[in-house]
Tab-separated table of C-alpha atoms in Angstrom:
chain	number	residue	atom	x	y	z
A	1	GLU	CA	-5.807	2.474	-10.383
A	2	THR	CA	-5.116	3.717	-6.883
A	3	GLY	CA	-3.154	1.412	-4.547
A	4	VAL	CA	-3.684	0.780	-0.870
A	5	THR	CA	-3.139	3.879	1.271
A	6	GLN	CA	-2.761	4.041	5.007
A	7	SER	CA	-2.741	6.833	7.537
A	8	PRO	CA	-1.037	8.025	9.602
A	9	THR	CA	2.373	6.794	8.549
A	10	HIS	CA	3.941	7.220	11.980
A	11	LEU	CA	2.502	7.871	15.446
A	12	ILE	CA	3.503	7.794	19.045
A	13	LYS	CA	1.161	6.955	21.885
A	14	THR	CA	1.520	6.205	25.554
A	15	ARG	CA	0.381	3.122	27.463
A	16	GLY	CA	-3.359	3.001	28.051
A	17	GLN	CA	-4.290	5.311	25.159
A	18	GLN	CA	-6.367	4.401	22.178
A	19	VAL	CA	-5.405	4.596	18.533
A	20	THR	CA	-7.248	4.494	15.188
A	21	LEU	CA	-5.522	3.583	11.946
A	22	ARG	CA	-7.068	4.081	8.558
A	23	CYS	CA	-6.870	2.224	5.279
A	24	SER	CA	-8.160	2.912	1.776
A	25	SER	CA	-8.342	-0.270	-0.223
A	26	GLN	CA	-7.293	-0.611	-3.872
A	27	SER	CA	-9.984	0.395	-6.250
A	28	GLY	CA	-12.508	-2.411	-6.792
A	29	HIS	CA	-11.270	-4.556	-3.868
A	30	ASN	CA	-13.971	-5.487	-1.423
A	31	THR	CA	-11.843	-7.305	1.151
A	32	VAL	CA	-9.514	-5.699	3.629
A	33	SER	CA	-7.158	-7.449	6.046
A	34	TRP	CA	-5.045	-6.018	8.838
A	35	TYR	CA	-1.688	-7.359	9.886
A	36	GLN	CA	0.665	-6.544	12.771
A	37	GLN	CA	4.398	-6.804	12.069
A	38	ALA	CA	6.795	-6.545	14.970
A	39	LEU	CA	10.390	-5.666	14.244
A	40	GLY	CA	12.299	-8.500	12.636
A	41	GLN	CA	9.219	-10.717	12.359
A	42	GLY	CA	6.696	-11.697	9.711
A	43	PRO	CA	3.254	-10.005	9.556
A	44	GLN	CA	0.648	-11.562	11.840
A	45	PHE	CA	-2.978	-11.693	10.753
A	46	ILE	CA	-5.264	-9.611	12.958
A	47	PHE	CA	-8.635	-9.824	11.135
A	48	GLN	CA	-10.279	-9.429	7.741
A	49	TYR	CA	-13.389	-7.537	6.636
A	50	TYR	CA	-15.533	-8.475	3.635
A	51	ARG	CA	-18.483	-6.342	2.689
A	52	GLU	CA	-18.482	-4.541	6.010
A	53	GLU	CA	-18.510	-7.772	8.087
A	54	GLU	CA	-15.651	-9.346	10.036
A	55	ASN	CA	-14.606	-12.446	8.129
A	56	GLY	CA	-12.043	-14.157	10.214
A	57	ARG	CA	-9.800	-13.154	13.113
A	58	GLY	CA	-6.356	-14.118	14.309
A	59	ASN	CA	-5.114	-14.575	17.822
A	60	PHE	CA	-5.595	-10.999	18.965
A	61	PRO	CA	-7.563	-9.793	22.013
A	62	PRO	CA	-10.837	-7.951	21.738
A	63	ARG	CA	-9.232	-4.612	22.358
A	64	PHE	CA	-8.255	-4.872	18.658
A	65	SER	CA	-11.356	-4.011	16.706
A	66	GLY	CA	-12.168	-2.821	13.236
A	67	LEU	CA	-14.665	-1.444	10.833
A	68	GLN	CA	-15.197	-1.504	7.094
A	69	PHE	CA	-17.231	1.176	5.379
A	70	PRO	CA	-19.477	0.989	2.275
A	71	ASN	CA	-16.618	2.269	0.071
A	72	TYR	CA	-14.508	-0.668	1.384
A	73	SER	CA	-12.164	1.584	3.341
A	74	SER	CA	-11.393	0.328	6.837
A	75	GLU	CA	-10.268	1.322	10.315
A	76	LEU	CA	-8.287	-0.575	12.913
A	77	ASN	CA	-8.884	0.532	16.530
A	78	VAL	CA	-6.676	-0.537	19.420
A	79	ASN	CA	-7.759	0.273	22.985
A	80	ALA	CA	-5.731	0.228	26.175
A	81	LEU	CA	-2.388	0.293	24.352
A	82	GLU	CA	0.461	-1.842	25.663
A	83	LEU	CA	4.142	-1.569	25.045
A	84	ASP	CA	4.032	-4.763	22.956
A	85	ASP	CA	1.608	-3.107	20.577
A	86	SER	CA	4.459	-1.211	19.107
A	87	ALA	CA	4.743	-2.447	15.582
A	88	LEU	CA	4.056	-1.781	11.882
A	89	TYR	CA	0.387	-2.179	11.085
A	90	LEU	CA	-0.227	-3.251	7.528
A	91	CYS	CA	-3.463	-3.143	5.639
A	92	ALA	CA	-4.029	-5.324	2.608
A	93	SER	CA	-6.794	-5.519	0.096
A	94	SER	CA	-7.777	-8.240	-2.225
A	95	LEU	CA	-10.432	-9.634	-4.534
A	96	PRO	CA	-10.941	-13.140	-3.207
A	97	PRO	CA	-9.330	-15.426	-3.959
A	98	GLY	CA	-6.158	-13.688	-4.892
A	99	GLU	CA	-2.956	-12.071	-3.939
A	100	LEU	CA	-2.802	-9.424	-1.283
A	101	PHE	CA	-1.954	-5.838	-2.083
A	102	PHE	CA	-0.390	-4.137	0.898
A	103	GLY	CA	-0.141	-0.500	1.938
A	104	GLU	CA	3.061	1.019	3.305
A	105	GLY	CA	1.815	0.657	6.896
A	106	SER	CA	1.368	2.748	9.962
A	107	ARG	CA	4.252	2.545	12.384
A	108	LEU	CA	2.995	2.774	15.962
A	109	THR	CA	5.298	3.381	18.887
A	110	VAL	CA	3.849	2.941	22.396
A	111	LEU	CA	5.853	4.575	25.223
B	1	GLY	CA	-0.893	-24.845	15.344
B	2	GLN	CA	0.419	-23.562	12.049
B	3	SER	CA	4.005	-22.336	11.488
B	4	LEU	CA	6.336	-21.683	8.602
B	5	GLU	CA	10.042	-21.702	9.160
B	6	GLN	CA	12.729	-19.957	7.037
B	7	PRO	CA	16.452	-19.329	7.439
B	8	SER	CA	16.922	-15.911	9.075
B	9	GLU	CA	19.593	-14.608	6.754
B	10	VAL	CA	21.151	-15.380	3.417
B	11	THR	CA	24.071	-13.643	1.704
B	12	ALA	CA	24.948	-13.858	-1.995
B	13	VAL	CA	26.786	-11.877	-4.679
B	14	GLU	CA	25.411	-10.037	-7.673
B	15	GLY	CA	24.709	-12.366	-10.582
B	16	ALA	CA	24.548	-15.443	-8.473
B	17	ILE	CA	21.563	-17.752	-7.772
B	18	VAL	CA	20.128	-18.115	-4.278
B	19	GLN	CA	17.498	-20.385	-2.846
B	20	ILE	CA	15.385	-19.514	0.164
B	21	ASN	CA	13.705	-22.494	1.873
B	22	CYS	CA	10.426	-22.658	3.741
B	23	THR	CA	9.179	-25.653	5.744
B	24	TYR	CA	5.715	-25.578	7.176
B	25	GLN	CA	3.424	-27.254	9.645
B	26	THR	CA	-0.176	-26.572	8.923
B	27	SER	CA	-3.494	-28.395	8.736
B	28	GLY	CA	-5.585	-28.147	5.630
B	29	PHE	CA	-2.777	-26.642	3.597
B	30	TYR	CA	-3.873	-25.039	0.302
B	31	GLY	CA	-0.700	-23.528	-1.245
B	32	LEU	CA	2.285	-21.378	-0.615
B	33	SER	CA	2.809	-17.696	-1.402
B	34	TRP	CA	5.981	-15.609	-1.409
B	35	TYR	CA	6.230	-11.965	-0.611
B	36	GLN	CA	9.191	-9.437	-0.767
B	37	GLN	CA	9.567	-6.568	1.638
B	38	HIS	CA	12.105	-3.758	1.415
B	39	ASP	CA	13.143	-1.988	4.586
B	40	GLY	CA	9.902	-2.490	6.466
B	41	GLY	CA	7.816	-1.113	3.569
B	42	ALA	CA	4.834	-2.722	1.859
B	43	PRO	CA	5.189	-6.467	1.234
B	44	THR	CA	4.714	-7.202	-2.445
B	45	PHE	CA	3.446	-10.454	-3.912
B	46	LEU	CA	5.962	-12.564	-5.848
B	47	SER	CA	4.368	-15.919	-6.526
B	48	TYR	CA	1.798	-18.528	-5.474
B	49	ASN	CA	2.089	-22.324	-5.721
B	50	ALA	CA	-1.284	-24.074	-5.402
B	51	LEU	CA	0.036	-27.401	-6.666
B	52	ASP	CA	3.348	-29.270	-6.401
B	53	GLY	CA	6.072	-28.297	-8.810
B	54	LEU	CA	7.885	-25.240	-10.105
B	55	GLU	CA	6.354	-21.886	-11.045
B	56	GLU	CA	8.567	-19.435	-12.961
B	57	THR	CA	8.122	-15.663	-13.176
B	58	GLY	CA	11.056	-13.996	-14.810
B	59	ARG	CA	14.170	-14.184	-12.585
B	60	PHE	CA	12.088	-15.693	-9.724
B	61	SER	CA	10.885	-19.249	-9.445
B	62	SER	CA	8.977	-20.946	-6.623
B	63	PHE	CA	8.696	-24.614	-5.817
B	64	LEU	CA	6.252	-26.570	-3.656
B	65	SER	CA	6.217	-30.113	-2.408
B	66	ARG	CA	3.133	-30.741	-0.325
B	67	SER	CA	4.197	-34.290	0.579
B	68	ASP	CA	7.421	-32.908	2.150
B	69	SER	CA	5.703	-29.711	3.572
B	70	TYR	CA	8.428	-27.736	1.872
B	71	GLY	CA	8.842	-24.980	-0.657
B	72	TYR	CA	11.548	-22.661	-1.863
B	73	LEU	CA	11.981	-19.402	-3.719
B	74	LEU	CA	14.772	-19.283	-6.254
B	75	LEU	CA	16.205	-15.993	-7.354
B	76	GLN	CA	18.480	-15.920	-10.374
B	77	GLU	CA	20.819	-13.303	-11.770
B	78	LEU	CA	20.828	-11.495	-8.408
B	79	GLN	CA	20.748	-7.697	-8.463
B	80	MET	CA	21.473	-5.290	-5.632
B	81	LYS	CA	17.825	-4.267	-5.592
B	82	ASP	CA	16.941	-7.886	-4.582
B	83	SER	CA	18.306	-7.105	-1.113
B	84	ALA	CA	15.140	-7.378	0.971
B	85	SER	CA	13.234	-9.640	3.315
B	86	TYR	CA	11.436	-12.559	1.821
B	87	PHE	CA	8.464	-14.234	3.430
B	88	CYS	CA	6.675	-17.463	2.588
B	89	ALA	CA	3.008	-17.575	3.616
B	90	GLY	CA	0.298	-20.145	3.836
B	91	PRO	CA	-3.478	-19.809	3.891
B	92	TYR	CA	-5.100	-19.177	7.234
B	93	GLY	CA	-8.190	-21.273	7.641
B	94	GLY	CA	-8.052	-22.376	4.088
B	95	ALA	CA	-8.468	-18.880	2.606
B	96	THR	CA	-5.879	-17.780	0.147
B	97	ASN	CA	-6.355	-14.135	1.114
B	98	LYS	CA	-5.802	-14.638	4.770
B	99	LEU	CA	-2.190	-15.521	5.327
B	100	ILE	CA	0.180	-16.905	8.014
B	101	PHE	CA	3.613	-15.578	7.288
B	102	GLY	CA	6.818	-17.354	7.849
B	103	THR	CA	9.649	-16.035	9.978
B	104	GLY	CA	11.270	-14.221	7.096
B	105	THR	CA	14.655	-14.377	5.391
B	106	LEU	CA	16.820	-11.301	5.064
B	107	LEU	CA	18.687	-11.481	1.782
B	108	ALA	CA	21.869	-9.376	1.442
B	109	VAL	CA	23.198	-9.060	-2.120
B	110	GLN	CA	26.844	-8.024	-2.228
B	111	PRO	CA	28.704	-6.531	-5.208
């Protein structure tokens, strides 16, 4: 059974740029959620995808968007990057209802 | 709004017992989860309390009192590898696979 994998692991961008982060969910899991974790804080829920449709969103602006593909993998896109977007972005998959299985994350630095 | 508060840091020695508390303010609360995270890596699921009372899983136990809006994680026979951040989490919008995470507790286990 393959776990949740994310890419890239680290990346550096400048303000105003756009970034795409990718996630492959655990085998058989049809639900993918994205979280943002700033240094020293708990993960914050961005949004969730279930069967290719957005299924709930946290308090994040529209420049945070996502996709889920038929194989349940997912992308997180962030436009017009701001300095405060620097964080660890975590993807988690699950079979509802159930525990979340997290990937190792993508660490984004915005300069 | 919804929030979960934890102590920021706890220190204990190997072999000891430590309790990490979590108090929450949420509407429509449906249970409390606990996750462990080493050095900003992938959070891993530890336990879930849907009902009041104690749940035991090996060296770890978790307790929930919904009337007091309070829970705790109890770690027994502490080992050095238990040094990590611990997060309590509650369901977002009533869904057990969309989570609001607490502020996190950094546990340092000393020899």
